[in-house]
Amino acid sequence: MAMTGILRPGHVQLRVMDMEEAVTHYCDNMGLIETDRDDHGRVYLKCWDEQDKFSVVLEPSDRAGMDHMAFKVRTEQDLWRFESNVKNFGIDTKRVAAGELNGCGERIRFTAPSGHTFELYAEKEQVGNGLPTLNPAPWPEDIKGMKAIRFDHCLLYGVDHDENIRLFTEALEFELTEQIVDGDVQVAAFLSCSTKAHDIAFIRSEEPGKLHHASFLLGSWEQVLRAADIISMKDIPLDVGPTRHGLTRGMTIYYFDPSGNRNEVFAEDSYRYPDSPVLTWEASNVGQAIFYHSRQLVDSFMGVTS
Amino acid sequence: MAMTGILRPGHVQLRVMDMEEAVTHYCDNMGLIETDRDDHGRVYLKCWDEQDKFSVVLEPSDRAGMDHMAFKVRTEQDLWRFESNVKNFGIDTKRVAAGELNGCGERIRFTAPSGHTFELYAEKEQVGNGLPTLNPAPWPEDIKGMKAIRFDHCLLYGVDHDENIRLFTEALEFELTEQIVDGDVQVAAFLSCSTKAHDIAFIRSEEPGKLHHASFLLGSWEQVLRAADIISMKDIPLDVGPTRHGLTRGMTIYYFDPSGNRNEVFAEDSYRYPDSPVLTWEASNVGQAIFYHSRQLVDSFMGVTS
Amino acid sequence: MAMTGILRPGHVQLRVMDMEEAVTHYCDNMGLIETDRDDHGRVYLKCWDEQDKFSVVLEPSDRAGMDHMAFKVRTEQDLWRFESNVKNFGIDTKRVAAGELNGCGERIRFTAPSGHTFELYAEKEQVGNGLPTLNPAPWPEDIKGMKAIRFDHCLLYGVDHDENIRLFTEALEFELTEQIVDGDVQVAAFLSCSTKAHDIAFIRSEEPGKLHHASFLLGSWEQVLRAADIISMKDIPLDVGPTRHGLTRGMTIYYFDPSGNRNEVFAEDSYRYPDSPVLTWEASNVGQAIFYHSRQLVDSFMGVTS
Amino acid sequence: MAMTGILRPGHVQLRVMDMEEAVTHYCDNMGLIETDRDDHGRVYLKCWDEQDKFSVVLEPSDRAGMDHMAFKVRTEQDLWRFESNVKNFGIDTKRVAAGELNGCGERIRFTAPSGHTFELYAEKEQVGNGLPTLNPAPWPEDIKGMKAIRFDHCLLYGVDHDENIRLFTEALEFELTEQIVDGDVQVAAFLSCSTKAHDIAFIRSEEPGKLHHASFLLGSWEQVLRAADIISMKDIPLDVGPTRHGLTRGMTIYYFDPSGNRNEVFAEDSYRYPDSPVLTWEASNVGQAIFYHSRQLVDSFMGVTS
């Protein structure tokens, strides 16, 4: 089979401090769809063009941040294989029972060297993308706000960077697509398990387990403009954009949810294959690597995580 | 590893009746780049955002059509595995020596039940995409015409449709993404070895081994308009478009090269994963399936192959 | 003052055979907004980015077609001046009392040589564009369907073409921007009272007083695609498009309202000034003039009027 | 006639300190076309979709800035009428002989209260837009860089703001379209002689005769992105963007020519008519008025003029 192992980012569980504000933000402003709530007060959301029941879980908390990010693997055998890989790498894993998240099968949970919690699962209830599988229209009506298409990736700040990248590339079979280097030191690593420019990315940091942003796909640069307009119209705190990244070529805009978790919506980044060369950006050129047009790093963008 | 086996359509070898007219068409009008010529009079072309030395081979001939379509596999072991799979399926294979096509490694060649010749290879010389791997710009200057990004897929008309699809899905590990059905009969099958809506597609036909079109990716719907303008400005015979497909959602335009081989350029079709549902279009709705806006089949589009 | 006399197409009164179907079409599918109804059963509509109370009047009738098209003039003096001009041209005029159309001032009504009824008025109630005049957002929320921005122009088929164009250019001060000619015969004339490529256009015909289409502006080529999708999703009868015109360069799509009146939505046509050269298209090239990509005239497009 | 008096911004004469660097910037990077040079060392440029011989004059100098901005009026009578209007306003005028600028007719020159020099002229040699007037294509091939369509407007910083706006609206028949106000004080005025959101704009300042930027039209938001990419690829000093203005709704990016004159390229701002309401932005909301997304004024944008 052509795609094996880890298929995609499956969901991100975000801590939010005011659930109804958060639901308004993610649903009314960004266009996600609420699909369920549970006894822990968690709210389950999906983007319209995802088949699975949820890709974002909002968890009530007294602080912002990422509880965990989960990847969907292709088969149950993949799940046990990765569990074994992670253990062999020297990291403890824990099994979380099917149903602990509504509609999700058994999960393998572990803490990566970066300080972040990750999970893997092979099964999640499919609810469809709002279009029939027989003679579907190209898009459903009544999607709100920015009309986010799918949860796409996270960028994370964490410790023990090199060991962490080794975990992802050796035990979890991700591939390095792009990187920022400062001499011999890899400052940032963009990793893919597909033909996307990134399914996850890590920045070398001195603080463990931080979320820089959770990112969602839009349909075009015109839709990035529309998202930018909505950000101002709805008084959403903008961070940076609209602009293009040097890294991945994506057209992007960054802003914050009401709890201070950074979101990105973006369009049209580049594609790659396993035999594509790794692209490298020098730390001396990091401004252009990150914001291709302004070439200026922004304090809020570099310094604020959740 | 996440992507295994067949990675992508690697190249298509097209027969053309006037080489210089063909080179003008593919290079000046569509934006491909000539990378080599050989003793057989073949001309090697690549799209700008491909790493490999070529993705289109133009072969001098007295008739139009597709000599063969080739897929790049990830490893040499994959090559031998697929050779064995194809043989076990009951189809003879032949090894073509490395270097028979300039810069291409050893190829496995076979004729599919549809009547088309396919090849697999694991190695091809990489020449890069015209951008450095250190601090690359998002696009190179001086790309001509339609600025085709990559060779994307072929749509083929052939015989013995069901057996052919079985070869591709069982022996070659493609996955069915979308189909047109007429009652119990599958009229068209769209197959993917990646997250693309199709890497190859087949139409049930009574004539073996026909090319409907070779397709190339553009960057946006605005670039499809620009391609449409160029088609008229350059007196390129238009077939259909610009429009959207129901199948795959792609925005598209079709036209013919000077020998009568149909080309497509398109943008932004949908993505899928191995666990995405198969989408089905009914023959009674085939007009909308193919041309979502007009819902009208066009005689030239349905009837002309090369 | 820089703009004098006739400012713009002010409204078109269309005959429709089923009012509720028509309102659904123009409001739900195209995004116009209902602003009033009157004792004659007429329904008043406006596009979102128009200041005036209405730009389309739907009139209940047993046949389709255009009752009249009206132009807004800058001042009351302009109104009397044009009344005099039209009379001096040898055409009877009639004054229609203020309020005969809700919110519209006194109108001058006359039948042009082409057989169409036109009106001029200097006053119409302004209701705004749904945005405040203090710190306005770039667009209002909750606009439906195609999000038509404004009523832009009509294209009309009529008799006595040359005399008709003389009326519009001499008495009404329109300027010829583009034309189709067949030898010495002007087949089509595009006329502007602004910097637009056309505010009205006429086709030489043997039948008087026919409407070819009423046209509405969209924001971009991406919005033309979206309109095309909606046309298919809502089972609206498509005529032609999406494509580009040679004449005016506009990106366009044509379809019919439920009564058979043809509509156009389009984006981004060219601009002109009074000192721009007239552009001429030869009848031998009329296909490309009208549909720049296909170069093919379509029977329904050429033959059907209302 | 529908458009009278001042038709459009006809040209801007900019002082540059290194002519060949300036020509590279305006021609190779922005896509203007050199049409002439004169004995004073001045270089004449036009954008591709302008009919007149030039819209930018580069003048060799030891400092940056705007020598003058000129408007084309419709007729010679308009020229004498405006000359009289300006004199009656109490401002001296001077006639500059036809041919002093190559291909330009007699000009009326005066210094406005703001401290800027303006000129009016009724005649300029037309060289066409590179397309035939018979069966023209929608765009010419071989336009370079950003492919600027036309010189569109200037924004100027000057003194004696209220008197200056009175000159433009009373003597020159411009109309106020949008403004920024701080209590009773008008901080910025956007003025139109057409259906454009602005043909010129003024900012109240304490220094006379300063250029904030000369602005050029692009075809779409996608072309603004492409301009942004070129800015970074060509090491052009970026000021701000890509983003949208609140004022005029335009999608925009700002940067500097090699002498430090600020340029803007933008797309798709709003349209207006003489009876459109004036839009007002409050000084307390000036950030959003200027940069709709970030709402942040940028020091370089506010403080740097030439």
CSV table of N, CA, C and O in Angstrom, one decimal, chain C residues 225-269:
chain,number,residue,atom,x,y,z
C,225,LEU,N,-16.2,31.6,-10.2
C,225,LEU,CA,-16.2,30.1,-10.0
C,225,LEU,C,-17.3,29.7,-9.0
C,225,LEU,O,-18.0,28.8,-9.2
C,226,ARG,N,-17.3,30.5,-7.9
C,226,ARG,CA,-18.3,30.2,-6.8
C,226,ARG,C,-19.7,30.3,-7.4
C,226,ARG,O,-20.6,29.5,-7.1
C,227,ALA,N,-19.9,31.4,-8.2
C,227,ALA,CA,-21.2,31.5,-8.8
C,227,ALA,C,-21.5,30.3,-9.7
C,227,ALA,O,-22.7,29.8,-9.7
C,228,ALA,N,-20.5,29.9,-10.4
C,228,ALA,CA,-20.7,28.7,-11.3
C,228,ALA,C,-21.1,27.5,-10.5
C,228,ALA,O,-22.0,26.7,-10.9
C,229,ASP,N,-20.4,27.3,-9.4
C,229,ASP,CA,-20.8,26.2,-8.5
C,229,ASP,C,-22.2,26.3,-8.0
C,229,ASP,O,-22.9,25.3,-8.0
C,230,ILE,N,-22.6,27.4,-7.6
C,230,ILE,CA,-24.0,27.6,-7.1
C,230,ILE,C,-25.0,27.4,-8.2
C,230,ILE,O,-26.0,26.8,-7.9
C,231,ILE,N,-24.7,27.8,-9.4
C,231,ILE,CA,-25.6,27.5,-10.5
C,231,ILE,C,-25.9,26.0,-10.7
C,231,ILE,O,-27.0,25.6,-10.8
C,232,SER,N,-24.8,25.2,-10.6
C,232,SER,CA,-25.0,23.8,-10.7
C,232,SER,C,-25.7,23.2,-9.4
C,232,SER,O,-26.6,22.4,-9.5
C,233,MET,N,-25.2,23.7,-8.2
C,233,MET,CA,-25.8,23.2,-7.0
C,233,MET,C,-27.3,23.5,-6.9
C,233,MET,O,-28.0,22.7,-6.2
C,234,LYS,N,-27.7,24.6,-7.4
C,234,LYS,CA,-29.1,25.1,-7.3
C,234,LYS,C,-29.9,24.8,-8.5
C,234,LYS,O,-31.1,25.3,-8.6
C,235,ASP,N,-29.4,24.0,-9.4
C,235,ASP,CA,-30.1,23.6,-10.6
C,235,ASP,C,-30.6,24.9,-11.4
C,235,ASP,O,-31.7,24.9,-12.0
C,236,ILE,N,-29.8,25.9,-11.4
C,236,ILE,CA,-30.1,27.1,-12.3
C,236,ILE,C,-29.7,26.8,-13.7
C,236,ILE,O,-28.6,26.3,-13.9
C,237,PRO,N,-30.5,27.1,-14.7
C,237,PRO,CA,-30.1,26.8,-16.1
C,237,PRO,C,-28.9,27.6,-16.5
C,237,PRO,O,-29.1,28.8,-16.7
C,238,LEU,N,-27.8,26.9,-16.7
C,238,LEU,CA,-26.6,27.6,-17.2
C,238,LEU,C,-26.7,27.9,-18.7
C,238,LEU,O,-27.3,27.1,-19.4
C,239,ASP,N,-26.2,29.1,-19.1
C,239,ASP,CA,-26.1,29.3,-20.6
C,239,ASP,C,-24.7,29.0,-21.0
C,239,ASP,O,-24.4,28.0,-21.6
C,240,VAL,N,-23.8,29.9,-20.6
C,240,VAL,CA,-22.4,29.8,-21.0
C,240,VAL,C,-21.4,30.3,-19.8
C,240,VAL,O,-21.8,31.3,-19.2
C,241,GLY,N,-20.3,29.6,-19.7
C,241,GLY,CA,-19.3,30.1,-18.8
C,241,GLY,C,-19.0,29.0,-17.7
C,241,GLY,O,-19.6,27.9,-17.8
C,242,PRO,N,-18.0,29.3,-16.8
C,242,PRO,CA,-17.2,30.5,-16.8
C,242,PRO,C,-16.2,30.7,-17.9
C,242,PRO,O,-15.6,29.7,-18.3
C,243,THR,N,-16.1,31.9,-18.3
C,243,THR,CA,-15.1,32.2,-19.4
C,243,THR,C,-14.7,33.7,-19.3
C,243,THR,O,-15.2,34.4,-18.4
C,244,ARG,N,-14.0,34.1,-20.3
C,244,ARG,CA,-13.6,35.5,-20.4
C,244,ARG,C,-14.2,36.0,-21.8
C,244,ARG,O,-14.2,35.3,-22.8
C,245,HIS,N,-14.7,37.2,-21.8
C,245,HIS,CA,-15.0,37.9,-23.0
C,245,HIS,C,-13.8,38.5,-23.7
C,245,HIS,O,-12.9,39.0,-23.0
C,246,GLY,N,-13.7,38.5,-25.0
C,246,GLY,CA,-12.8,39.3,-25.7
C,246,GLY,C,-13.2,40.8,-25.5
C,246,GLY,O,-12.4,41.6,-25.0
C,247,LEU,N,-14.4,41.1,-25.9
C,247,LEU,CA,-15.0,42.4,-25.7
C,247,LEU,C,-15.0,42.7,-24.2
C,247,LEU,O,-15.5,41.9,-23.4
C,248,THR,N,-14.4,43.8,-23.7
C,248,THR,CA,-14.4,44.2,-22.3
C,248,THR,C,-13.5,43.5,-21.4
C,248,THR,O,-13.3,43.9,-20.3
C,249,ARG,N,-13.0,42.3,-21.9
C,249,ARG,CA,-12.1,41.5,-21.1
C,249,ARG,C,-12.7,40.8,-19.8
C,249,ARG,O,-12.0,40.2,-19.0
C,250,GLY,N,-14.0,41.1,-19.6
C,250,GLY,CA,-14.6,40.6,-18.4
C,250,GLY,C,-14.6,39.1,-18.2
C,250,GLY,O,-14.7,38.4,-19.2
C,251,MET,N,-14.5,38.6,-17.0
C,251,MET,CA,-14.7,37.2,-16.7
C,251,MET,C,-16.1,37.0,-16.3
C,251,MET,O,-16.6,37.6,-15.4
C,252,THR,N,-16.8,36.0,-16.9
C,252,THR,CA,-18.2,36.0,-16.9
C,252,THR,C,-18.8,34.6,-16.8
C,252,THR,O,-18.2,33.6,-17.1
C,253,ILE,N,-20.1,34.6,-16.4
C,253,ILE,CA,-20.9,33.4,-16.6
C,253,ILE,C,-22.4,33.8,-16.8
C,253,ILE,O,-22.8,34.8,-16.2
C,254,TYR,N,-23.1,33.1,-17.6
C,254,TYR,CA,-24.5,33.4,-18.0
C,254,TYR,C,-25.4,32.3,-17.6
C,254,TYR,O,-25.1,31.1,-17.8
C,255,TYR,N,-26.6,32.7,-17.2
C,255,TYR,CA,-27.6,31.7,-16.8
C,255,TYR,C,-29.0,32.4,-16.9
C,255,TYR,O,-29.1,33.5,-17.2
C,256,PHE,N,-30.0,31.6,-16.6
C,256,PHE,CA,-31.4,32.1,-16.7
C,256,PHE,C,-32.1,32.2,-15.4
C,256,PHE,O,-31.9,31.3,-14.6
C,257,ASP,N,-32.9,33.2,-15.2
C,257,ASP,CA,-33.8,33.2,-14.0
C,257,ASP,C,-35.0,32.3,-14.3
C,257,ASP,O,-35.1,31.8,-15.4
C,258,PRO,N,-35.8,32.0,-13.3
C,258,PRO,CA,-36.8,31.0,-13.5
C,258,PRO,C,-37.9,31.3,-14.6
C,258,PRO,O,-38.5,30.5,-15.1
C,259,SER,N,-37.9,32.6,-15.0
C,259,SER,CA,-38.9,33.0,-16.0
C,259,SER,C,-38.2,33.0,-17.4
C,259,SER,O,-38.8,33.2,-18.4
C,260,GLY,N,-36.9,32.8,-17.4
C,260,GLY,CA,-36.2,32.8,-18.7
C,260,GLY,C,-35.5,34.1,-19.1
C,260,GLY,O,-35.0,34.2,-20.2
C,261,ASN,N,-35.4,35.0,-18.1
C,261,ASN,CA,-34.6,36.2,-18.4
C,261,ASN,C,-33.1,35.8,-18.1
C,261,ASN,O,-32.8,35.2,-17.1
C,262,ARG,N,-32.2,36.1,-19.0
C,262,ARG,CA,-30.8,35.8,-18.9
C,262,ARG,C,-30.2,36.8,-17.9
C,262,ARG,O,-30.4,38.0,-18.0
C,263,ASN,N,-29.4,36.2,-17.0
C,263,ASN,CA,-28.5,37.0,-16.1
C,263,ASN,C,-27.0,36.8,-16.5
C,263,ASN,O,-26.7,35.7,-16.9
C,264,GLU,N,-26.2,37.7,-16.2
C,264,GLU,CA,-24.8,37.5,-16.2
C,264,GLU,C,-24.3,38.0,-14.8
C,264,GLU,O,-24.7,39.0,-14.3
C,265,VAL,N,-23.3,37.2,-14.3
C,265,VAL,CA,-22.4,37.8,-13.3
C,265,VAL,C,-21.0,37.8,-13.8
C,265,VAL,O,-20.6,36.8,-14.5
C,266,PHE,N,-20.3,38.8,-13.5
C,266,PHE,CA,-18.9,38.9,-14.1
C,266,PHE,C,-18.0,39.7,-13.1
C,266,PHE,O,-18.4,40.3,-12.2
C,267,ALA,N,-16.7,39.6,-13.5
C,267,ALA,CA,-15.7,40.3,-12.6
C,267,ALA,C,-14.7,41.0,-13.5
C,267,ALA,O,-14.4,40.5,-14.6
C,268,GLU,N,-14.1,42.1,-13.0
C,268,GLU,CA,-12.9,42.6,-13.5
C,268,GLU,C,-12.8,42.9,-15.0
C,268,GLU,O,-11.9,42.5,-15.6
C,269,ASP,N,-13.8,43.6,-15.6
C,269,ASP,CA,-13.6,44.0,-16.9
C,269,ASP,C,-12.6,45.2,-17.0
C,269,ASP,O,-12.2,45.7,-16.0
